[in-house]
Amino acid sequence: MKFATKAIHAGVEPDPSTGAIMTPIYQTSTYVQESPGKHKGYEYARSSNPTRTALQKALAALENGSHGICYASGLSATDAVLKLFKPGDEIIAPSDIYGGTYRLMKRIFEPLGIVFKFVDIEEVGQIDRLLSKNTKLVWLETPTNPLLKIIDIEQITRICKERNVLTCVDNTFASPYLQNPLDLGADIVMHSVTKYLGGHSDTVMGALVTSNDELASQLKFIQNASGAVPGPQDCFLVLRGIKTLHIRMQRHCENAGQVAVWLAAHPKVGKVYYPGLPDHPGHALAGRQMRGFGGVVSFELKDDSYEKAVRTMERMEIFALGESLGGVESLCTHPASMSHGGMPREERLKIGLKDTLIRLSVGIEDVEDLIADLDQAIGTD
Ligand SMILES: *Cc1c(COP(=O)(O)O)cnc(C)c1O
C-alpha cells in the first residue's frame, strides 16, 4: 500500500459492534471478563485500549515497522527507550539534540549510571571512532533543531549494526511522510506525535516504532510497568490528524521552500537555514534520504541585535510566537530566549545559535499571506 492510502486506512476498520467507520473513543479503564482470565484481548486500559491499538497499527504502517507503541508525550517515549539500559551502558548522542532529550539524558539517566557521550554533530560521521565496547545505543535526530543539519542515517546504522550497537532516530522534524529511518537501518524510530503527526496543535503524545520483536516486547513491558500511556481521546485526535498527514506535509514543504527562497533574497536577512536551499551543506544528503525538505526554516537578520530579532517577532501577525512546530498554523520561535534560553550565550554561539536567529514552523496557510507577514515584520526599520 502506498503512503496516502496507509495514512487513511492503516490500523482502522469499521467498529465490529456498530459498523461505525471511525474508530470509537473507548473511554474505559477496564474490560469485563467472562470468567477469570477469559476476555476479548483487553484487560485493563494501561496495558491496552482499542483506540490506542488502532493508532499504534497506523503509526507502525506509516514507518514501515511491525510494532508501534504510543506514549503520553514524546519525552515519555524517549524515557522508555533509555530504560532499556543498565548502569555502565554507554549511549552516544549529538550535542544539538532536542533540549528536552538532552535534559532527560543528562539530569535523569546520567545520575542513574548510564554513561552519555555527547559529541559534536560533525563528529557523528566518524561514529566508528566513538564506539567503545560498552556502547549500547546511538541516538540520532535529523534534521536538527533549529539549524536543520542533516545526518546520514544509513551510514551510521551500517557501522552500528556491524558493532551490535542499537540506533534510535528521532524522526519528529521529518515525519514518516518525508523519511523512514527503519528503511535506512535504524532499530527504533521515535516521534513527538505532538508535532506533524497530530498536526493540529491540540495533543501532546509520543510514539516508538520498531520491527524488532524482542525490542518491542521489552518496550511494551516497560510501558506497562511505568504507565506512560496516552488517553483514548488523544489517540482519536491523532488518528484523525494522520489522515491528512501527506497533504499537510506537501503544503508545509511547498510553503517552507518558497519562504526560504524569499528570505534568502531579502536584503535585511542574513543566513537562511533550510535543507531545500542548494547552498545548505546537507542539501544533497537530504535529497537522497528524505522525500522533501520539511516545514521548518530558520534565518538570521543581518543587523545582529537581540532587540531587533525580538521586535521583528513581536510584529509578526500570522506567525504566532510560541514553542512547538508541525501544526497547520504558522509559528515562530526565538531560540536564544526560548528553547535555548537556559544555555549561556557563549555556549549558544559556539553551536551556531546567534541572537537574531528566528525559527519558523511554516504552516499550510496561503504562502502569499505568510510572505507578506514576514515582509512587514522584517522590513519596517
Ligand atoms: C517536541 C519534541 C520532542 C519532545 O516531544 P514532546 O511531545 O514535547 O514530549 C522531542 N524531539 C523533538 C525533535 C521535538 O521537536
CSV table of C-alpha atoms and ligand atoms in Angstrom, one decimal:
chain,number,residue,atom,x,y,z
A,1,MET,CA,0.0,0.0,0.0
A,2,LYS,CA,1.2,3.5,-0.8
A,3,PHE,CA,1.5,6.3,1.7
A,4,ALA,CA,-1.7,8.2,1.3
A,5,THR,CA,-3.8,5.0,1.4
A,6,LYS,CA,-2.0,3.9,4.5
A,7,ALA,CA,-2.5,7.3,6.2
A,8,ILE,CA,-6.2,6.9,5.7
A,9,HIS,CA,-6.8,3.2,6.2
A,10,ALA,CA,-4.0,1.5,8.1
A,11,GLY,CA,-4.9,0.2,11.5
A,12,VAL,CA,-8.6,1.3,11.3
A,13,GLU,CA,-11.6,-0.9,10.4
A,14,PRO,CA,-15.3,-0.3,10.9
A,15,ASP,CA,-16.3,-0.9,14.5
A,16,PRO,CA,-17.3,-4.5,14.8
A,17,SER,CA,-20.4,-3.8,17.0
A,18,THR,CA,-22.0,-1.0,15.0
A,19,GLY,CA,-20.1,-0.5,11.7
A,20,ALA,CA,-19.0,3.0,12.7
A,21,ILE,CA,-16.4,3.9,10.1
A,22,MET,CA,-14.4,6.0,12.6
A,23,THR,CA,-12.7,4.2,15.5
A,24,PRO,CA,-14.7,4.9,18.6
A,25,ILE,CA,-13.1,6.6,21.6
A,26,TYR,CA,-13.1,3.7,24.1
A,27,GLN,CA,-13.2,5.8,27.2
A,28,THR,CA,-12.9,3.0,29.7
A,29,SER,CA,-10.4,1.9,32.3
A,30,THR,CA,-11.3,-1.8,32.4
A,31,TYR,CA,-13.0,-4.5,30.4
A,32,VAL,CA,-15.5,-7.1,31.7
A,33,GLN,CA,-14.2,-10.7,31.6
A,34,GLU,CA,-16.5,-13.6,31.0
A,35,SER,CA,-14.7,-15.7,33.6
A,36,PRO,CA,-11.3,-15.0,35.3
A,37,GLY,CA,-8.7,-14.7,32.5
A,38,LYS,CA,-11.3,-15.2,29.7
A,39,HIS,CA,-11.5,-11.9,27.8
A,40,LYS,CA,-11.5,-10.3,24.4
A,41,GLY,CA,-7.8,-9.4,24.4
A,42,TYR,CA,-8.3,-6.3,26.7
A,43,GLU,CA,-8.0,-6.5,30.5
A,44,TYR,CA,-7.0,-3.0,31.8
A,45,ALA,CA,-6.5,0.2,29.9
A,46,ARG,CA,-2.9,0.9,31.0
A,47,SER,CA,-2.0,-2.3,29.2
A,48,SER,CA,-4.1,-1.7,26.1
A,49,ASN,CA,-7.1,0.2,24.7
A,50,PRO,CA,-8.7,-0.4,21.3
A,51,THR,CA,-8.5,3.3,20.2
A,52,ARG,CA,-4.7,3.2,21.1
A,53,THR,CA,-4.3,-0.1,19.3
A,54,ALA,CA,-5.7,1.3,16.1
A,55,LEU,CA,-3.4,4.3,16.2
A,56,GLN,CA,-0.4,2.1,17.0
A,57,LYS,CA,-1.1,0.0,14.0
A,58,ALA,CA,-1.4,3.1,11.8
A,59,LEU,CA,1.8,4.5,13.0
A,60,ALA,CA,3.7,1.2,12.5
A,61,ALA,CA,2.4,1.1,9.0
A,62,LEU,CA,3.5,4.7,8.2
A,63,GLU,CA,7.0,4.0,9.4
A,64,ASN,CA,7.2,0.6,7.6
A,65,GLY,CA,7.6,-1.2,11.0
A,66,SER,CA,5.9,-4.1,12.7
A,67,HIS,CA,5.2,-2.6,16.2
A,68,GLY,CA,4.0,0.8,17.2
A,69,ILE,CA,3.8,2.0,20.8
A,70,CYS,CA,2.2,5.3,21.8
A,71,TYR,CA,3.1,7.3,24.8
A,72,ALA,CA,1.8,10.2,26.9
A,73,SER,CA,4.4,12.5,25.2
A,74,GLY,CA,7.5,12.4,23.0
A,75,LEU,CA,9.7,12.6,26.0
A,76,SER,CA,8.0,9.6,27.7
A,77,ALA,CA,8.7,7.6,24.5
A,78,THR,CA,12.4,8.6,24.8
A,79,ASP,CA,12.3,7.7,28.5
A,80,ALA,CA,11.1,4.2,27.7
A,81,VAL,CA,14.0,3.7,25.2
A,82,LEU,CA,16.5,4.9,27.8
A,83,LYS,CA,15.1,2.4,30.4
A,84,LEU,CA,16.3,-0.4,28.2
A,85,PHE,CA,19.8,0.2,29.5
A,86,LYS,CA,21.7,-0.5,32.7
A,87,PRO,CA,24.3,1.4,34.7
A,88,GLY,CA,27.6,1.3,32.8
A,89,ASP,CA,26.0,1.1,29.4
A,90,GLU,CA,27.1,3.9,27.1
A,91,ILE,CA,24.9,6.0,24.8
A,92,ILE,CA,26.2,8.3,22.2
A,93,ALA,CA,24.2,11.4,21.1
A,94,PRO,CA,25.0,14.6,19.2
A,95,SER,CA,25.1,17.6,21.5
A,96,ASP,CA,22.5,19.5,19.5
A,97,ILE,CA,19.6,17.1,20.0
A,98,TYR,CA,16.2,18.4,21.2
A,99,GLY,CA,16.8,20.2,24.5
A,100,GLY,CA,14.3,18.1,26.4
A,101,THR,CA,16.0,14.9,25.3
A,102,TYR,CA,19.4,16.3,26.4
A,103,ARG,CA,17.8,17.2,29.8
A,104,LEU,CA,16.3,13.8,30.3
A,105,MET,CA,19.6,12.1,29.5
A,106,LYS,CA,21.8,14.4,31.5
A,107,ARG,CA,19.6,15.1,34.6
A,108,ILE,CA,17.7,11.8,35.0
A,109,PHE,CA,19.6,8.9,33.4
A,110,GLU,CA,23.2,10.1,33.8
A,111,PRO,CA,22.8,10.2,37.7
A,112,LEU,CA,21.4,6.6,37.5
A,113,GLY,CA,24.7,5.4,36.0
A,114,ILE,CA,24.1,5.4,32.2
A,115,VAL,CA,27.2,6.9,30.5
A,116,PHE,CA,26.4,9.5,27.9
A,117,LYS,CA,28.9,10.8,25.3
A,118,PHE,CA,27.6,14.0,23.7
A,119,VAL,CA,29.5,14.6,20.6
A,120,ASP,CA,29.7,17.4,18.0
A,121,ILE,CA,27.3,16.6,15.2
A,122,GLU,CA,30.1,16.8,12.6
A,123,GLU,CA,31.9,14.0,14.5
A,124,VAL,CA,28.9,11.6,14.2
A,125,GLY,CA,30.1,10.8,10.7
A,126,GLN,CA,33.1,9.1,12.2
A,127,ILE,CA,31.0,7.0,14.5
A,128,ASP,CA,33.3,4.0,14.4
A,129,ARG,CA,35.9,6.1,16.3
A,130,LEU,CA,33.4,6.9,19.0
A,131,LEU,CA,32.1,3.4,19.7
A,132,SER,CA,33.5,1.5,22.7
A,133,LYS,CA,32.9,-2.0,24.0
A,134,ASN,CA,30.2,-0.5,26.3
A,135,THR,CA,28.4,1.4,23.7
A,136,LYS,CA,24.8,0.2,23.5
A,137,LEU,CA,22.9,2.9,21.7
A,138,VAL,CA,23.5,5.7,19.2
A,139,TRP,CA,20.7,8.3,19.4
A,140,LEU,CA,20.2,10.4,16.2
A,141,GLU,CA,18.0,13.3,15.3
A,142,THR,CA,17.8,14.6,11.7
A,143,PRO,CA,17.0,17.3,10.6
A,144,THR,CA,18.2,19.0,13.8
A,145,ASN,CA,16.6,21.9,15.7
A,146,PRO,CA,17.0,24.8,14.9
A,147,LEU,CA,19.8,24.7,12.3
A,148,LEU,CA,18.3,21.9,10.2
A,149,LYS,CA,21.6,19.9,10.0
A,150,ILE,CA,21.3,16.6,8.2
A,151,ILE,CA,22.9,13.4,9.5
A,152,ASP,CA,23.5,10.3,7.2
A,153,ILE,CA,21.3,7.7,8.9
A,154,GLU,CA,22.2,4.8,6.6
A,155,GLN,CA,26.0,5.3,7.0
A,156,ILE,CA,25.7,5.4,10.8
A,157,THR,CA,23.3,2.5,11.2
A,158,ARG,CA,25.5,0.3,8.9
A,159,ILE,CA,28.5,0.8,11.2
A,160,CYS,CA,26.4,0.4,14.4
A,161,LYS,CA,24.9,-2.9,13.1
A,162,GLU,CA,28.4,-4.3,12.5
A,163,ARG,CA,29.3,-3.5,16.1
A,164,ASN,CA,26.0,-4.7,17.6
A,165,VAL,CA,25.0,-1.2,18.7
A,166,LEU,CA,21.3,-0.2,18.6
A,167,THR,CA,20.3,3.0,16.8
A,168,CYS,CA,17.2,5.2,17.5
A,169,VAL,CA,16.2,8.1,15.3
A,170,ASP,CA,14.0,11.0,16.5
A,171,ASN,CA,12.1,11.5,13.3
A,172,THR,CA,9.8,14.3,14.6
A,173,PHE,CA,11.0,17.1,12.2
A,174,ALA,CA,10.7,14.9,9.0
A,175,SER,CA,7.6,12.9,9.9
A,176,PRO,CA,7.1,9.5,8.3
A,177,TYR,CA,5.9,11.2,5.1
A,178,LEU,CA,9.4,12.5,4.4
A,179,GLN,CA,11.7,10.0,6.0
A,180,ASN,CA,11.6,6.4,7.2
A,181,PRO,CA,14.6,5.6,9.4
A,182,LEU,CA,13.8,1.9,9.8
A,183,ASP,CA,14.2,1.5,6.0
A,184,LEU,CA,17.6,3.2,6.4
A,185,GLY,CA,18.7,0.6,9.0
A,186,ALA,CA,17.6,2.1,12.3
A,187,ASP,CA,16.3,-0.2,15.1
A,188,ILE,CA,13.8,2.2,16.6
A,189,VAL,CA,12.1,5.4,15.4
A,190,MET,CA,10.9,7.9,17.9
A,191,HIS,CA,8.3,10.6,17.3
A,192,SER,CA,6.9,13.6,19.2
A,193,VAL,CA,3.4,12.9,17.8
A,194,THR,CA,2.6,16.4,19.2
A,195,LYS,CA,4.1,17.9,16.1
A,196,TYR,CA,3.4,16.9,12.4
A,197,LEU,CA,1.7,13.5,13.1
A,198,GLY,CA,-1.0,15.2,15.3
A,199,GLY,CA,-0.7,18.2,13.2
A,200,HIS,CA,-3.3,20.5,14.8
A,201,SER,CA,-1.6,21.7,18.0
A,202,ASP,CA,-4.2,20.0,20.1
A,203,THR,CA,-2.5,17.0,21.6
A,204,VAL,CA,0.8,16.0,23.3
A,205,MET,CA,1.8,12.5,22.5
A,206,GLY,CA,4.9,10.3,21.6
A,207,ALA,CA,5.5,7.1,19.7
A,208,LEU,CA,8.1,4.4,19.1
A,209,VAL,CA,8.1,2.1,16.1
A,210,THR,CA,10.3,-0.9,15.6
A,211,SER,CA,10.4,-4.1,13.6
A,212,ASN,CA,12.5,-5.9,16.2
A,213,ASP,CA,10.1,-8.3,18.1
A,214,GLU,CA,12.4,-8.6,21.1
A,215,LEU,CA,12.8,-4.8,21.5
A,216,ALA,CA,9.1,-4.3,21.1
A,217,SER,CA,8.3,-6.8,23.8
A,218,GLN,CA,10.8,-5.1,26.2
A,219,LEU,CA,9.4,-1.7,25.4
A,220,LYS,CA,5.8,-2.9,25.9
A,221,PHE,CA,6.9,-4.4,29.3
A,222,ILE,CA,8.5,-1.0,30.3
A,223,GLN,CA,5.4,0.9,29.2
A,224,ASN,CA,3.0,-1.3,31.2
A,225,ALA,CA,5.4,-1.3,34.2
A,226,SER,CA,5.9,2.5,34.1
A,227,GLY,CA,2.5,3.6,32.8
A,228,ALA,CA,3.3,6.4,30.4
A,229,VAL,CA,0.2,5.8,28.2
A,230,PRO,CA,-1.9,8.3,26.2
A,231,GLY,CA,-5.6,8.6,26.7
A,232,PRO,CA,-8.1,7.4,24.1
A,233,GLN,CA,-9.4,10.8,23.3
A,234,ASP,CA,-5.9,11.9,22.3
A,235,CYS,CA,-5.5,8.7,20.3
A,236,PHE,CA,-8.7,9.6,18.4
A,237,LEU,CA,-7.4,13.1,17.6
A,238,VAL,CA,-4.2,11.8,16.2
A,239,LEU,CA,-5.9,9.1,14.2
A,240,ARG,CA,-7.9,11.9,12.6
A,241,GLY,CA,-4.8,14.1,12.2
A,242,ILE,CA,-2.8,11.5,10.3
A,243,LYS,CA,-5.5,11.0,7.7
A,244,THR,CA,-4.2,14.3,6.2
A,245,LEU,CA,-0.5,13.9,7.0
A,246,HIS,CA,0.5,13.5,3.4
A,247,ILE,CA,-1.4,16.6,2.2
A,248,ARG,CA,-0.3,18.7,5.1
A,249,MET,CA,3.3,17.8,4.6
A,250,GLN,CA,3.2,18.5,0.9
A,251,ARG,CA,1.9,22.0,1.6
A,252,HIS,CA,4.3,22.5,4.5
A,253,CYS,CA,7.2,21.7,2.2
A,254,GLU,CA,5.9,23.9,-0.6
A,255,ASN,CA,5.3,26.9,1.6
A,256,ALA,CA,8.6,26.5,3.5
A,257,GLY,CA,10.5,26.2,0.2
A,258,GLN,CA,9.0,29.5,-1.0
A,259,VAL,CA,9.5,31.2,2.3
A,260,ALA,CA,13.2,30.1,2.3
A,261,VAL,CA,13.9,31.4,-1.2
A,262,TRP,CA,12.1,34.7,-0.4
A,263,LEU,CA,14.1,35.1,2.8
A,264,ALA,CA,17.4,34.3,1.1
A,265,ALA,CA,16.8,37.1,-1.4
A,266,HIS,CA,15.8,39.7,1.3
A,267,PRO,CA,18.5,42.5,1.8
A,268,LYS,CA,17.9,42.6,5.6
A,269,VAL,CA,18.2,38.8,6.1
A,270,GLY,CA,21.5,37.1,6.7
A,271,LYS,CA,21.9,33.4,6.7
A,272,VAL,CA,18.9,31.2,5.9
A,273,TYR,CA,18.9,27.6,7.1
A,274,TYR,CA,16.7,25.2,5.0
A,275,PRO,CA,17.8,21.9,3.6
A,276,GLY,CA,16.0,22.6,0.4
A,277,LEU,CA,18.3,25.5,-0.5
A,278,PRO,CA,21.1,24.4,-2.8
A,279,ASP,CA,23.8,26.1,-0.6
A,280,HIS,CA,22.7,24.2,2.5
A,281,PRO,CA,25.5,21.8,3.5
A,282,GLY,CA,23.1,18.9,3.9
A,283,HIS,CA,21.1,19.6,0.7
A,284,ALA,CA,22.4,16.6,-1.4
A,285,LEU,CA,22.1,14.2,1.5
A,286,ALA,CA,18.6,15.4,2.4
A,287,GLY,CA,17.7,14.9,-1.3
A,288,ARG,CA,18.7,11.3,-1.1
A,289,GLN,CA,17.5,10.5,2.5
A,290,MET,CA,14.2,12.5,2.5
A,291,ARG,CA,11.3,12.9,0.1
A,292,GLY,CA,11.0,16.6,0.7
A,293,PHE,CA,12.7,19.2,2.9
A,294,GLY,CA,10.2,19.8,5.6
A,295,GLY,CA,8.3,22.8,7.0
A,296,VAL,CA,10.9,24.4,9.3
A,297,VAL,CA,13.0,27.3,8.2
A,298,SER,CA,15.5,29.3,10.4
A,299,PHE,CA,17.1,32.6,9.5
A,300,GLU,CA,19.3,35.3,10.9
A,301,LEU,CA,18.8,39.1,10.5
A,302,LYS,CA,21.9,41.0,9.1
A,303,ASP,CA,21.5,43.5,11.9
A,304,ASP,CA,22.8,41.2,14.6
A,305,SER,CA,21.0,42.6,17.7
A,306,TYR,CA,18.9,40.6,20.1
A,307,GLU,CA,16.4,43.5,20.4
A,308,LYS,CA,16.0,43.7,16.6
A,309,ALA,CA,15.0,40.0,16.5
A,310,VAL,CA,12.6,40.4,19.4
A,311,ARG,CA,10.9,43.4,17.7
A,312,THR,CA,10.7,41.6,14.4
A,313,MET,CA,8.9,38.7,16.1
A,314,GLU,CA,6.6,40.9,18.0
A,315,ARG,CA,5.4,42.5,14.7
A,316,MET,CA,4.6,39.1,13.1
A,317,GLU,CA,0.8,38.7,12.9
A,318,ILE,CA,0.1,35.4,11.1
A,319,PHE,CA,3.2,33.7,12.5
A,320,ALA,CA,2.2,33.3,16.2
A,321,LEU,CA,5.0,33.5,18.7
A,322,GLY,CA,5.1,30.1,20.5
A,323,GLU,CA,7.1,27.0,21.2
A,324,SER,CA,6.3,23.8,19.2
A,325,LEU,CA,6.0,23.2,15.4
A,326,GLY,CA,4.2,21.0,13.0
A,327,GLY,CA,0.7,22.4,13.3
A,328,VAL,CA,-1.4,23.7,10.4
A,329,GLU,CA,-0.8,27.2,11.7
A,330,SER,CA,2.5,29.1,11.3
A,331,LEU,CA,4.6,29.6,14.4
A,332,CYS,CA,7.8,31.4,15.1
A,333,THR,CA,10.3,31.0,18.0
A,334,HIS,CA,13.4,32.8,19.1
A,335,PRO,CA,15.8,30.0,20.2
A,336,ALA,CA,18.2,32.4,22.0
A,337,SER,CA,15.5,33.4,24.5
A,338,MET,CA,13.1,30.5,24.3
A,339,SER,CA,14.2,26.9,23.6
A,340,HIS,CA,17.9,27.6,24.3
A,341,GLY,CA,17.4,30.4,26.8
A,342,GLY,CA,18.9,28.4,29.6
A,343,MET,CA,22.2,28.0,27.7
A,344,PRO,CA,25.0,30.5,28.4
A,345,ARG,CA,25.4,32.9,25.5
A,346,GLU,CA,29.0,31.7,24.7
A,347,GLU,CA,27.8,28.1,24.5
A,348,ARG,CA,24.9,29.1,22.3
A,349,LEU,CA,27.2,31.0,19.9
A,350,LYS,CA,29.6,28.0,19.8
A,351,ILE,CA,26.9,25.8,18.4
A,352,GLY,CA,25.9,28.5,15.9
A,353,LEU,CA,22.8,30.0,17.6
A,354,LYS,CA,23.1,33.7,17.1
A,355,ASP,CA,20.9,36.3,19.0
A,356,THR,CA,19.0,37.1,15.8
A,357,LEU,CA,18.2,33.5,14.8
A,358,ILE,CA,14.5,33.1,14.2
A,359,ARG,CA,12.9,29.7,13.7
A,360,LEU,CA,9.7,29.4,11.6
A,361,SER,CA,7.4,26.5,11.6
A,362,VAL,CA,5.8,27.3,8.2
A,363,GLY,CA,2.1,26.3,8.3
A,364,ILE,CA,-0.3,25.5,5.5
A,365,GLU,CA,-1.9,28.9,5.1
A,366,ASP,CA,-1.7,30.8,1.7
A,367,VAL,CA,2.0,31.4,1.2
A,368,GLU,CA,1.4,34.9,-0.2
A,369,ASP,CA,0.0,35.9,3.2
A,370,LEU,CA,2.9,34.3,5.1
A,371,ILE,CA,5.4,36.1,2.9
A,372,ALA,CA,3.5,39.5,3.3
A,373,ASP,CA,3.6,39.0,7.1
A,374,LEU,CA,7.3,38.3,7.1
A,375,ASP,CA,7.8,41.3,4.8
A,376,GLN,CA,6.1,43.8,7.1
A,377,ALA,CA,7.8,42.3,10.2
A,378,ILE,CA,11.3,42.4,8.8
A,379,GLY,CA,11.1,45.4,6.5
A,380,THR,CA,9.8,48.3,8.7
A,381,ASP,CA,13.1,49.6,10.2
B,1,LIG,C1,8.8,18.3,20.8
B,1,LIG,C2,10.0,17.4,20.5
B,1,LIG,C3,10.3,16.4,21.4
B,1,LIG,C4,9.5,16.1,22.7
B,1,LIG,O1,8.3,15.8,22.5
B,1,LIG,P1,7.0,16.1,23.5
B,1,LIG,O2,5.9,15.5,22.8
B,1,LIG,O3,7.0,17.6,23.7
B,1,LIG,O4,7.3,15.4,24.8
B,1,LIG,C5,11.3,15.5,21.0
B,1,LIG,N1,12.1,15.7,19.9
B,1,LIG,C6,11.8,16.7,19.1
B,1,LIG,C7,12.6,16.9,17.8
B,1,LIG,C8,10.8,17.6,19.3
B,1,LIG,O5,10.5,18.6,18.5
